[in-house]
Amino acid sequence: MSDRQLSFPPEGAALRQVRADVRELAGQLGAEPSVCDNIALVVDELVNNAIEHGAAYRTSQENLAVRIQPAGERLAIEFFDPEMPADQIEGLASALAETSNGMPSLDSERGRGLFLLSVYLEDLTAETARVGGLRLVGHIALK
């Protein structure tokens, strides 16, 4: 684990510490306090989704990870779920494309979390990581 990557178990009990660590890391990288809070909210949503939806495919309890890096006047946020299967990554990428068209129906069981992510993150993409599993990337302005 580098000083800009957080690794943690896919368990709800880890969320409080993950949010605190994400806020601290974003602040160290120059984000304003409100941006630090927004990043913590985004990461909370990502981790909660990985725990909830990952219950169907998670077998080895590999750690989830978040990497935050400077990217000009923005921060790049990368989220990794090493156990997400390729077909679900493809479905997530498609759902992200649909979410870019606006808020999903309130009757829909899926999509509201993705819409929330798209409100805070720019250039949001989901793809298969080099080592397999999900790599979700987005950017947020420092100020």
XYZ file of C-alpha atoms in Angstrom:
143
model
C 0.000 0.000 0.000
C 1.409 3.356 -1.017
C 0.660 6.545 0.835
C -1.975 7.341 -1.819
C -3.705 3.970 -1.937
C -5.952 2.592 0.764
C -6.666 -1.124 0.952
C -9.377 -2.567 3.181
C -11.609 -5.620 3.604
C -15.030 -5.707 1.904
C -16.828 -5.292 5.229
C -19.156 -2.590 6.472
C -17.149 -2.346 9.681
C -14.272 -0.832 7.679
C -16.309 2.083 6.301
C -15.861 4.573 9.126
C -12.055 4.315 8.965
C -12.050 4.342 5.150
C -14.071 7.596 5.092
C -11.713 9.195 7.610
C -8.612 8.034 5.717
C -10.011 9.252 2.388
C -10.788 12.694 3.851
C -7.292 12.959 5.284
C -5.596 11.827 2.088
C -7.614 14.196 -0.111
C -6.748 17.068 2.237
C -3.049 16.204 2.048
C -3.339 16.368 -1.738
C -4.780 19.893 -1.629
C -8.546 19.341 -1.698
C -10.740 21.853 0.110
C -12.691 20.489 3.117
C -15.997 20.316 1.201
C -14.275 18.362 -1.585
C -12.792 16.002 1.013
C -16.325 15.370 2.282
C -17.600 14.756 -1.260
C -14.811 12.278 -1.929
C -15.635 10.466 1.314
C -19.297 10.295 0.219
C -18.312 8.890 -3.191
C -16.005 6.283 -1.677
C -18.688 5.326 0.854
C -21.122 4.704 -2.021
C -18.548 2.660 -3.956
C -17.646 0.508 -0.968
C -21.266 -0.030 0.074
C -22.144 -1.116 -3.468
C -19.154 -3.458 -3.613
C -20.193 -5.049 -0.328
C -23.896 -5.332 -1.212
C -23.614 -6.439 -4.835
C -20.362 -8.323 -4.285
C -21.984 -10.758 -1.865
C -23.132 -12.754 -4.910
C -19.634 -13.241 -6.352
C -17.139 -12.619 -3.566
C -15.388 -15.852 -2.597
C -11.922 -15.008 -1.305
C -12.669 -11.731 0.502
C -9.840 -9.947 -1.331
C -9.353 -6.379 -0.172
C -10.980 -3.481 -1.980
C -8.784 -0.473 -2.723
C -9.037 3.241 -3.413
C -6.257 5.283 -4.956
C -6.313 9.084 -4.976
C -3.795 10.948 -7.108
C -3.246 14.522 -8.261
C -4.329 15.157 -11.863
C -3.736 18.840 -12.603
C -6.453 20.919 -10.932
C -8.347 17.736 -10.073
C -7.882 14.533 -8.136
C -8.196 11.165 -9.835
C -10.182 8.668 -7.767
C -9.666 4.991 -8.634
C -11.659 2.224 -7.013
C -10.707 -1.443 -7.316
C -12.809 -4.526 -6.631
C -10.523 -7.422 -7.584
C -13.275 -10.031 -7.497
C -15.907 -8.396 -9.733
C -16.550 -10.660 -12.742
C -16.064 -9.331 -16.285
C -19.761 -9.582 -17.215
C -20.709 -7.392 -14.240
C -18.019 -4.867 -15.161
C -19.505 -4.667 -18.654
C -22.965 -4.172 -17.153
C -21.644 -1.437 -14.886
C -19.972 0.334 -17.814
C -23.279 0.223 -19.728
C -25.215 1.500 -16.719
C -22.743 4.403 -16.372
C -23.375 5.339 -19.997
C -27.144 5.325 -19.365
C -26.748 7.361 -16.170
C -25.000 10.098 -18.137
C -28.428 10.784 -19.688
C -29.844 11.903 -16.340
C -31.312 10.557 -13.131
C -32.816 7.070 -13.333
C -36.441 6.398 -12.553
C -37.196 6.456 -8.846
C -38.949 3.110 -9.380
C -35.742 1.560 -10.662
C -33.888 -0.662 -8.216
C -30.518 0.215 -9.778
C -28.805 3.339 -10.985
C -29.332 5.893 -8.228
C -25.893 5.204 -6.742
C -24.307 5.582 -10.163
C -26.168 8.834 -10.656
C -24.814 10.076 -7.308
C -21.291 9.193 -8.431
C -21.804 11.024 -11.721
C -22.916 14.153 -9.848
C -19.580 14.359 -8.012
C -17.154 12.730 -10.444
C -16.266 13.737 -13.992
C -15.029 11.365 -16.724
C -16.415 8.373 -14.824
C -15.479 5.027 -16.389
C -15.599 1.371 -15.402
C -13.251 -1.186 -16.927
C -11.425 -4.404 -16.193
C -8.240 -3.774 -14.199
C -4.914 -5.077 -15.530
C -4.937 -7.848 -12.927
C -8.668 -8.533 -13.293
C -11.656 -7.219 -11.419
C -13.153 -3.749 -11.515
C -11.254 -0.512 -11.988
C -13.596 2.485 -11.717
C -12.061 5.908 -12.340
C -13.392 9.437 -11.982
C -12.084 12.936 -11.333
C -13.098 15.715 -8.971
C -11.975 19.345 -8.852
C -9.718 20.314 -5.939
C -11.816 23.405 -5.191
